[in-house]
XYZ file of C-alpha atoms in Angstrom:
574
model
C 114.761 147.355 121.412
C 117.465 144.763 119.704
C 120.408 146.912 120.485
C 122.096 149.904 122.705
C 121.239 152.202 119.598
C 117.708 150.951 119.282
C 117.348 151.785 122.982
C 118.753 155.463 123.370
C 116.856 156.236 119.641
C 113.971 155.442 121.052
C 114.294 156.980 124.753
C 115.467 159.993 122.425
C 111.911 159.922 120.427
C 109.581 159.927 123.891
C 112.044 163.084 125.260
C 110.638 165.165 122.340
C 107.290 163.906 123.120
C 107.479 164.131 126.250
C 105.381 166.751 127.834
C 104.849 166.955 131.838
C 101.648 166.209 133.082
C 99.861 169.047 135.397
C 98.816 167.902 138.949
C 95.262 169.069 137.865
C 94.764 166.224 135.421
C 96.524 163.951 137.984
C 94.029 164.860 140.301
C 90.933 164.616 137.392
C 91.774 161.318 136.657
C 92.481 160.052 139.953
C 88.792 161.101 140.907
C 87.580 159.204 137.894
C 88.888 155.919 138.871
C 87.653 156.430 142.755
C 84.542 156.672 141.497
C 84.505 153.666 138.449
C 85.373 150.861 141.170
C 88.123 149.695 139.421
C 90.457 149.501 142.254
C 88.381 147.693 144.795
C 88.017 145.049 141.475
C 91.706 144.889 140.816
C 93.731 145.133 143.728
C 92.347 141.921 145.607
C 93.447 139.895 142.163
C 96.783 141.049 142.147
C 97.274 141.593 145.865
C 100.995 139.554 147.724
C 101.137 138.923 150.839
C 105.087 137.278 150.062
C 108.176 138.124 148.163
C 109.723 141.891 148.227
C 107.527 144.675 148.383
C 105.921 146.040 144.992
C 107.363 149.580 143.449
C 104.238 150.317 142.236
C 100.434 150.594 143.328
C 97.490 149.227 141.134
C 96.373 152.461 141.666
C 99.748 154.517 140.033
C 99.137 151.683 136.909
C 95.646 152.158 136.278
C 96.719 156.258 136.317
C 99.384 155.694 133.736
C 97.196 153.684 131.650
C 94.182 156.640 131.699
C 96.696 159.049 130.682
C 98.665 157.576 127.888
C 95.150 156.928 126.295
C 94.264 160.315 126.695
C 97.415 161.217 124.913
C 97.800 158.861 122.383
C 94.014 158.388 120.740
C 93.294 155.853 123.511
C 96.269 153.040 122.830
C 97.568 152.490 125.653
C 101.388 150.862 125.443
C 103.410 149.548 128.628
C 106.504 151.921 127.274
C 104.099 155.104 127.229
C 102.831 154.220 130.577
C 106.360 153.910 132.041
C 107.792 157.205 130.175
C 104.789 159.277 131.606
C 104.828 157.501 135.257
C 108.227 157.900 135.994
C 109.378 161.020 134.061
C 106.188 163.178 133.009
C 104.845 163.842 136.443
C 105.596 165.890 139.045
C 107.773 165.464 141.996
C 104.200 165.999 144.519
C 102.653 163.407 142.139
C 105.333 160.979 142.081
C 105.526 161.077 145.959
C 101.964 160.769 146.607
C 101.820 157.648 144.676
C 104.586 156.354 146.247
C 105.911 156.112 142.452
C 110.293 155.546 142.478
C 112.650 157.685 140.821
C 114.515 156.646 137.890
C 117.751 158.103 136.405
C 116.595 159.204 132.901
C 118.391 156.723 130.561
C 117.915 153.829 129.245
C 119.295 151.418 132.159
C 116.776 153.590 134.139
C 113.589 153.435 131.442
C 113.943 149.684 131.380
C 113.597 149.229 134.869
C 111.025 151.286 135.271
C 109.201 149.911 132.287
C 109.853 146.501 134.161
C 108.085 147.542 137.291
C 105.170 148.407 134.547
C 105.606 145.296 132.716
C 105.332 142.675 136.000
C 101.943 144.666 137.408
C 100.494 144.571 134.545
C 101.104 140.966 133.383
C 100.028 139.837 136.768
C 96.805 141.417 136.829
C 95.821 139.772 132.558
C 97.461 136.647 134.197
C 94.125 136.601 137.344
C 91.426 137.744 134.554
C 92.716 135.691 132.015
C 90.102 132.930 131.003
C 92.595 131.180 128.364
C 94.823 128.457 129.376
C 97.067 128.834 126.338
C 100.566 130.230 126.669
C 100.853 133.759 124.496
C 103.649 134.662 122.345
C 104.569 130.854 121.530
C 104.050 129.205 118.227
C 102.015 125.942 119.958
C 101.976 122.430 118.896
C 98.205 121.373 118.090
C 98.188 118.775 120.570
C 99.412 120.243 123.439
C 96.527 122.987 122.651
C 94.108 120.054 122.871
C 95.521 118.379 125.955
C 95.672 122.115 127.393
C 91.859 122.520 126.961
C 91.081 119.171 128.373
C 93.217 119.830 131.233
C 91.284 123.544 132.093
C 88.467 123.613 134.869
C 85.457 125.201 132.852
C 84.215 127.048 135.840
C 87.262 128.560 136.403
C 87.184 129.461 132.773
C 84.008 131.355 133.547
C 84.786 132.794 136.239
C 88.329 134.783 134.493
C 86.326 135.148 131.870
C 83.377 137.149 133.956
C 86.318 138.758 135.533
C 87.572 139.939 132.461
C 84.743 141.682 130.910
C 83.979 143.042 134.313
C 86.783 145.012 134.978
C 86.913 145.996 130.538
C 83.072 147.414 131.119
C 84.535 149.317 134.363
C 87.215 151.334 132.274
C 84.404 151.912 129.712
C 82.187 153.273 132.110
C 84.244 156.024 133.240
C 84.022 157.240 129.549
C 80.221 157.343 130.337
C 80.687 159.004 133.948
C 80.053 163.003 132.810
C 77.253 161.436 130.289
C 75.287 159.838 132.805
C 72.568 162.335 133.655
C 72.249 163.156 129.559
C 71.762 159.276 129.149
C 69.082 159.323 131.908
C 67.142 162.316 130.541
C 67.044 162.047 127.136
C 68.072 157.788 126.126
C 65.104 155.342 126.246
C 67.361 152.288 126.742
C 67.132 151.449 123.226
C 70.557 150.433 121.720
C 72.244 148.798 118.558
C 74.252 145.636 118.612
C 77.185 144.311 116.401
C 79.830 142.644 116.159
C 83.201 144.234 114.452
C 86.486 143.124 113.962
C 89.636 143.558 115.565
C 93.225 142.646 114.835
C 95.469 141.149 116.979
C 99.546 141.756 116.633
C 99.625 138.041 116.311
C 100.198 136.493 112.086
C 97.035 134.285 111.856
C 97.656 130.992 110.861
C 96.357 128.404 108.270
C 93.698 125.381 109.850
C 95.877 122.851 108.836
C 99.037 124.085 110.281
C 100.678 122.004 112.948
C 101.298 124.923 115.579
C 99.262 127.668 116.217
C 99.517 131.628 116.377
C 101.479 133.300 118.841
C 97.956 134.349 119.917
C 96.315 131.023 120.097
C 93.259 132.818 121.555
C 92.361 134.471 118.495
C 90.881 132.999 114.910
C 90.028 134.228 111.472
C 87.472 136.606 110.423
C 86.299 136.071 106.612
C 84.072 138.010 104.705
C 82.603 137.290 101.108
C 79.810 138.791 99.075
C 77.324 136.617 101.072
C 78.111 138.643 104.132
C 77.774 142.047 102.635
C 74.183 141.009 101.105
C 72.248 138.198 103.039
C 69.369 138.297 100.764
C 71.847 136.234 98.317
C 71.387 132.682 99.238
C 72.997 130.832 96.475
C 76.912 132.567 96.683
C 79.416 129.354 94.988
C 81.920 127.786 97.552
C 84.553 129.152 95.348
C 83.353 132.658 96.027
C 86.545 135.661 96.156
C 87.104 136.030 99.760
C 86.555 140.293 100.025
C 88.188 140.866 103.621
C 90.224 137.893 105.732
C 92.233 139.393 109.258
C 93.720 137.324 112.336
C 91.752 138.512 115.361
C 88.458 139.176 117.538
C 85.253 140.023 117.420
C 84.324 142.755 119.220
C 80.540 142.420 120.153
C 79.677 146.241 120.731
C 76.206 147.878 122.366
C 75.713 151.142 121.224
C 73.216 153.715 122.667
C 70.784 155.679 120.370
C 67.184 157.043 121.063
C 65.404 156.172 117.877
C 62.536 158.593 118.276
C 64.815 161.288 118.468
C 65.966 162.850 114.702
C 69.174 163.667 115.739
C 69.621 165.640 112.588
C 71.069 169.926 112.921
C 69.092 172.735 114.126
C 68.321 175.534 111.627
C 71.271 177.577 112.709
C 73.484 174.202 111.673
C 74.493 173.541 115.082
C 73.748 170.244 116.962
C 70.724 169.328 119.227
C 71.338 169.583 122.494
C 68.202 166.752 123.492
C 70.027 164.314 120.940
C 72.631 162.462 123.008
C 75.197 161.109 120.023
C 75.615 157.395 119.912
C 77.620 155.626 122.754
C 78.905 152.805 122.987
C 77.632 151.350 126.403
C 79.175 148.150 126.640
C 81.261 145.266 124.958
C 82.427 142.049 125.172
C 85.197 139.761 122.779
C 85.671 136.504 121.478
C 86.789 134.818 118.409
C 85.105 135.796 115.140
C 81.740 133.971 114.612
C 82.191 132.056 117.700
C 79.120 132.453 120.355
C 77.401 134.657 118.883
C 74.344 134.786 120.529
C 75.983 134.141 124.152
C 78.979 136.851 123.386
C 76.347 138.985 122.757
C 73.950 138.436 125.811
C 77.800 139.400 127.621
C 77.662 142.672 126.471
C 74.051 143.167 127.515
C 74.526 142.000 130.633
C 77.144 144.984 131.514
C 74.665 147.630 130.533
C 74.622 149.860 133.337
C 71.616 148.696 135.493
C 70.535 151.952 136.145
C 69.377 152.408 132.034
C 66.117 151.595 130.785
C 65.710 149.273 128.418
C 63.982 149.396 124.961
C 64.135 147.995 121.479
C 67.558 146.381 120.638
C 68.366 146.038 116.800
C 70.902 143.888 114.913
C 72.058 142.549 111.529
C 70.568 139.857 109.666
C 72.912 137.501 112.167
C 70.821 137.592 115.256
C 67.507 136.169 113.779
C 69.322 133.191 112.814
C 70.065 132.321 116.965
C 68.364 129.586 118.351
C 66.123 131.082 120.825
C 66.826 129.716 124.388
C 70.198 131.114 123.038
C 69.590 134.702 122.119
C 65.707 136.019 121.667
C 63.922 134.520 124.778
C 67.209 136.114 127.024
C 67.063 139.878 125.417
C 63.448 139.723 125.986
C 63.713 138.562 129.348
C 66.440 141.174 129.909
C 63.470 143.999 129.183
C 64.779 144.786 125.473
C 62.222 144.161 122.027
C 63.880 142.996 119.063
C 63.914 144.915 116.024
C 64.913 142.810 113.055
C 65.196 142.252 109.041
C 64.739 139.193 107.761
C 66.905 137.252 104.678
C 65.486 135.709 102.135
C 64.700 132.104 102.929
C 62.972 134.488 106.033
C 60.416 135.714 104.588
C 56.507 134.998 104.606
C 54.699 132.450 106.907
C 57.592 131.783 109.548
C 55.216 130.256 111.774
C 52.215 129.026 113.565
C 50.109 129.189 116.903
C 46.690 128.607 117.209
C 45.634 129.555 113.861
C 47.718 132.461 113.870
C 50.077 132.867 111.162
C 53.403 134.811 112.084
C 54.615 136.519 108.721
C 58.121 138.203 109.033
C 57.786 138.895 112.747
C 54.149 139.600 113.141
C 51.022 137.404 114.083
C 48.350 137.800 111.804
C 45.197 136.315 110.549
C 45.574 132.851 108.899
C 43.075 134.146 106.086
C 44.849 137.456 105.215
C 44.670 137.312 101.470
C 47.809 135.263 99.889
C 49.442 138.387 97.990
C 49.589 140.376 101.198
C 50.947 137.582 102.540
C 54.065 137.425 100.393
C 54.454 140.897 99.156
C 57.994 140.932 100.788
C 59.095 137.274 98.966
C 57.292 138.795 95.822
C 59.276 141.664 95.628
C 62.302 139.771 96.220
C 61.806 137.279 93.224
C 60.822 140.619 91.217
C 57.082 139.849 90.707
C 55.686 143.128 92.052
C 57.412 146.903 91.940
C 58.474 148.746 95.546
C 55.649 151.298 95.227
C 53.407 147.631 95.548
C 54.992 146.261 98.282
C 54.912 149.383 100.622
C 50.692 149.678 99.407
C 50.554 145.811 101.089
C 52.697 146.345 103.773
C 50.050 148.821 104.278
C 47.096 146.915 103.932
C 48.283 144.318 106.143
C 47.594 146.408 108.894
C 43.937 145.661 108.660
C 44.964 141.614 109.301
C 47.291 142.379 113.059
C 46.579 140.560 115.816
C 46.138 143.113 118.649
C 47.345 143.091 122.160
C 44.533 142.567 124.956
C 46.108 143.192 127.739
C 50.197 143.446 128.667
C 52.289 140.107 128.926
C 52.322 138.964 132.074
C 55.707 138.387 133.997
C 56.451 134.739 132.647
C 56.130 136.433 128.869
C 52.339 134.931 128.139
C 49.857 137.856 126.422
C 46.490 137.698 125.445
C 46.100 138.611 122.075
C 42.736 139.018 119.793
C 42.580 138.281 116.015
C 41.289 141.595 114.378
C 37.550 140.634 114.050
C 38.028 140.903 117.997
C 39.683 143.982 117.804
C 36.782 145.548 115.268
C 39.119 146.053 112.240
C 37.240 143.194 109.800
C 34.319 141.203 110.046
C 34.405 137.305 110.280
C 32.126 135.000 109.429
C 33.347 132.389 112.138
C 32.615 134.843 114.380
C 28.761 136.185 113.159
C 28.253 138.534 116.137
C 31.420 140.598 114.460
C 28.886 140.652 110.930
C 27.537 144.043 110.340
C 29.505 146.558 111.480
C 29.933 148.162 107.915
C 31.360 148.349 104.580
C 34.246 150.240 105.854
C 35.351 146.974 107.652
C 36.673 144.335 105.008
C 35.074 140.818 105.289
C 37.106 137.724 105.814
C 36.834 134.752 103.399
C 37.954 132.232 105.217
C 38.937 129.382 103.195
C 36.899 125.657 103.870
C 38.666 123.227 105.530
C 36.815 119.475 106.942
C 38.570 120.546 109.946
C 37.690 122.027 112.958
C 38.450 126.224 112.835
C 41.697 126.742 114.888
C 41.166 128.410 118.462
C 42.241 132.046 117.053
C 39.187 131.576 115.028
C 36.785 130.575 117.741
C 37.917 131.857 120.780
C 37.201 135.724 121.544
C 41.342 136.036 122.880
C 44.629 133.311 122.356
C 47.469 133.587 124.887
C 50.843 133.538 122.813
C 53.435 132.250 125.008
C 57.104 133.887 124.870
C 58.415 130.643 122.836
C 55.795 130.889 120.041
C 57.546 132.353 117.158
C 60.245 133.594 119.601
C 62.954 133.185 116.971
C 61.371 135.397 114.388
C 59.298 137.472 116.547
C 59.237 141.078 116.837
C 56.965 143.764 118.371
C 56.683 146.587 115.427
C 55.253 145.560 112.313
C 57.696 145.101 109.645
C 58.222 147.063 106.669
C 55.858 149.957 108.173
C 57.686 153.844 108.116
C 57.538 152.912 112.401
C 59.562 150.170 111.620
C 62.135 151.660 109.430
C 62.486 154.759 111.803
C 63.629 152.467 114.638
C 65.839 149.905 112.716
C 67.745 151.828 110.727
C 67.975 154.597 113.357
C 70.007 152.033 115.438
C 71.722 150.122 112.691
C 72.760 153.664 111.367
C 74.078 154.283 115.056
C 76.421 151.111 115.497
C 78.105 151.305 111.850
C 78.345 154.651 112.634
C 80.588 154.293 115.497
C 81.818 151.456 114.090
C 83.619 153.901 111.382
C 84.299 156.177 114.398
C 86.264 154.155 116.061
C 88.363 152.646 113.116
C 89.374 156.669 111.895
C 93.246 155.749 111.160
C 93.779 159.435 112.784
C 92.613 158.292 115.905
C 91.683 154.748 117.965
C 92.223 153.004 114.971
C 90.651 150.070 116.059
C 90.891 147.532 113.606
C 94.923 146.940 113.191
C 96.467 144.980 116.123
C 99.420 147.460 115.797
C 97.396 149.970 118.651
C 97.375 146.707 121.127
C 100.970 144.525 120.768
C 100.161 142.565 123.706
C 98.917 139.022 122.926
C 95.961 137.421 124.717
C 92.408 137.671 124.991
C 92.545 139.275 128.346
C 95.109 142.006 127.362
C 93.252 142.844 124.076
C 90.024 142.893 126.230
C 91.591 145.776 128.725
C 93.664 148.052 125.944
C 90.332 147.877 123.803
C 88.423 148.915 126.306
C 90.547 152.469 126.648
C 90.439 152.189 123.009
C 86.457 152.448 122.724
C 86.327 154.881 126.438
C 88.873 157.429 123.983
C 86.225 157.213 121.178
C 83.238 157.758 123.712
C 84.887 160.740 125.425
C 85.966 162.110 121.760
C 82.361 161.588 120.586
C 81.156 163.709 123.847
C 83.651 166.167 122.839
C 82.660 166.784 119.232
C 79.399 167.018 120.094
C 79.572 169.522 123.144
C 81.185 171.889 121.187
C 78.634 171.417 118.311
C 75.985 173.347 120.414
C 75.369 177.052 120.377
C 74.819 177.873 123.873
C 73.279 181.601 124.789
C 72.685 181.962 121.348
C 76.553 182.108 120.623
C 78.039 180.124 117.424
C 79.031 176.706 118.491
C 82.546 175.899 118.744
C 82.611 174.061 115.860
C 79.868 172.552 113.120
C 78.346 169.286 113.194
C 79.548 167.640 110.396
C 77.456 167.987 106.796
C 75.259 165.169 106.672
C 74.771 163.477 103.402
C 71.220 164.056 101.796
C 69.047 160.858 103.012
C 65.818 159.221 101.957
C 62.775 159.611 104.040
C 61.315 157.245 106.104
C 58.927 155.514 104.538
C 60.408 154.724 100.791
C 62.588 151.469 101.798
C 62.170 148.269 100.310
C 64.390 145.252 100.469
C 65.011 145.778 96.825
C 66.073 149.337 97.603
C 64.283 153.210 98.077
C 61.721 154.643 95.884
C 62.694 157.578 94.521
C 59.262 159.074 94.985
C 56.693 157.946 97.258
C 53.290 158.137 95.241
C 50.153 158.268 96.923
């Protein structure tokens, strides 16, 4: 608002929109954020005990904020909060908050959008782990001397703060879902990271000042992103998407062994919770990725099981103090695909060879052993590669017992486990022709321990980069990978529908700052949950009556079962 005109135009445009807000909701909402323990988070950070008394309650802000997301697709603006506050509800509703009256003009919007303003400013200002002033066009080495200057442990503490009280206002989006989640969820979720704009115009490196949001960075994407299995993309490569923002590291719930697809009448599944995002966290693009990530798992609601957790081609490339050894300890199993300089032998333990996630015999035959890197370099067709994926079954080590609490499991090589016969090990010999026969191949050295012993123990760190519990390529593995990486880009799209959150543009959150993109996203992706819940609920014929509305027509998918990394058979052949 630049002008007199600019103001009363606009006060005009939220009269028309302006629509007063029944005590019911008032009181709906209210019970929601009793119950989300947001208040007994927020009000200690923002609490005075000097200066002049406040106009308005934590309480009466966090209230605004629910319901100008509700009404506007989940963005949540300071103006909309301060129209609806002090001139959408009720004269009982205003007094029980203890909310002022305001003439209705614009002398009497500003200062109520004022009173709006200073809470909420104060409260990003206690969670806010950046040092760096916002809205300011910074000089690169007071950035650096800024940095220097910051206590790191305060740092984390804002920044724990932060996501803390941005998982809380998710969580209420979760509150009516809770006992589906319990009943019919097995913990296992999707993970990604998509981004975000900020209202903020990026920045080259080389300039000598920074954004006006110094917090945020560049996201670039090129051809190498889009298809990992290309190793050798030129430096001078066509960028294909560049935006000025975050990275919005999301955890999405979906129960792979559950279909999910219509019911013969065409309406949904009741059993088949749709996917949920479950928790978040935010950072620069491609910075942390691993430890921005093992944030968001961390605010999974404790109360969840927890099962496999699947991610792009990003997450195998972690070191794996980092990322793998944590989600494991954390009670998730990886699910992964592998790139191309991935594939094959990835590595060693005792003998054992571990071949794109999987510990197998060291003398599995050397074309099962790269079918995947053979199909690849277009040596063998897809109908091939699935009959060795196959076959490889034969060569698994199998589990002899569970891991123990520290990670450590006793494994046996398959002559063990009675699916081949070894030579190395006679009393194996003569079981049958149905079991194959290892040739193991000479060597003047001694035979490895998984060749000797009757059991190995495979510590947590062996292969813990790589490593994954279902065997790859199999129609198990596919049912649970792409299940889950169906689920996050999936809500991914969900969430960036221009007629609704619109996630991606920074237009939908103006204010500048990690910690205020943190909070407005997180009504952002709460609107998209509850809209999800929606859509779905009224998707289901209840009584045997017609649902509300149809689920929408899926697109005609390939089975389980035909994918390849070069692509889906048309046909499976037997």
């Amino acid at each position: 608002m630049t002008s007199n005109l600019d103001r009363e135009d606009h006060l005009a445009k939220l009269r028309t929109r302006r629509l007063p807000i029944p005590d019911a909701e008032v009181h709906e909402v209210l019970a929601e954020l009793e119950d989300s323990g947001l208040l007994a988070e927020i009000e200690p950070l923002v609490a005075q005990v000097t200066g002049r008394c406040r106009k308005l309650t934590v309480r009466a802000l966090l209230l605004g904020m629910c319901l100008a997301a509700a009404r506007n697709s989940g963005t949540v603006t300071l103006t909309s909060v301060a129209n609806l506050l002090f001139f959408a509800l009720s004269d009982e509703a205003r007094e029980q908050f203890g909310i002022p009256r305001y003439p209705d003009h614009a002398r009497g919007f500003e200062a109520g959008y004022g009173v709006v303003r200073r809470l909420f400013h104060r409260l990003v200002k206690a969670v806010d782990p950046s040092p760096l002033p916002k809205n300011h066009r910074l000089d690169r080495d007071l950035v650096t001397r800024l940095l220097n200057k910051a206590d790191p442990d305060e740092i984390t503490r804002k920044r724990s703060l932060m996501l803390r009280i941005a998982n809380l206002i998710l969580a209420m989006s979760l509150r009516d879902a809770h006992i589906l989640l319990e009943g019919r969820w097995n913990g296992s979720a999707a993970l990604d990271a998509t981004v975000i704009g900020t209202y903020a115009k990026g920045l080259s490196a080389d300039s000598p000042v920074t954004a006006s949001d110094p917090d945020a960075g560049w996201y670039v994407r090129t051809a190498k992103h889009k298809d990992p299995l290309v190793t050798d993309v030129p430096a001078q490569e066509r960028v294909k998407k560049r935006l000025y923002g975050y990275d919005a590291c999301l955890v999405v719930a979906r129960d792979p062994d559950r279909d999910g697809a219509p019911l013969p009448d065409g309406s949904a599944n009741p059993d088949v919770v749709p996917s949920l995002v479950v928790a978040f966290s935010l950072d620069k693009p491609s910075h942390r990725p691993a430890e921005v990530a093992l944030e968001a798992l961390q605010y999974v609601d404790p109360r969840y099981p927890r099962g496999y957790l699947a991610g792009d081609r990003l997450y195998p490339d972690q070191k794996p103090h980092k990322f793998q050894l944590p989600i494991r300890a954390l009670g998730y199993q990886p699910v992964y695909d592998y790139a191309k300089d991935q594939l094959g032998v990835q590595a060693q333990f005792a003998g054992a060879e571990l071949i794109e996630g999987n510990w197998y015999c060291p003398s599995m035959p050397q074309p099962l052993k790269d079918a995947t890197k053979d199909l690849v370099n277009k040596k063998i067709d897809k109908q091939t590669w699935i009959n060795r994926i196959q076959q490889r079954t034969t060569y698994l080590f199998m589990p002899k017992q569970r891991a123990d609490a520290e990670g450590h499991r006793r494994m046996m090589c398959p002559a063990e486990a009675n699916r081949t016969q070894c030579p190395l090990k006679p009393y194996t010999l003569g079981r049958g022709i149905h079991l194959p026969l290892i040739d193991p191949a000479p060597s003047p050295a001694d035979s490895p321990p998984a060749c000797t012993q009757r059991t190995i123990t495979l510590p947590p760190e062996a292969g813990a980069q790589l490593w994954q519990p279902l065997q790859y390529g199999t129609a198990e593995w596919q049912r649970v990978y792409f299940r889950l990486r169906n689920a996050i880009e999936g809500m991914n799209g969900f969430g960036k529908d221009p007629l609704y959150e619109h996630l991606e543009p920074g237009g939908t959150r103006r204010i500048r700052g990690i910690a205020a993109q943190a909070i407005l996203l997180a009504f952002q992706l709460a609107h998209a949950n509850k809209r999800k819940l929606a859509t779905w609920a009224g998707s289901i014929a209840l009584h045997g009556d017609q649902p509300h509305r149809r689920p929408t027509r899926r697109r005609k998918t390939k089975p389980l079962g035909t994918w390849t990394p070069k692509g889906y058979l048309a046909k499976t052949t037997a």
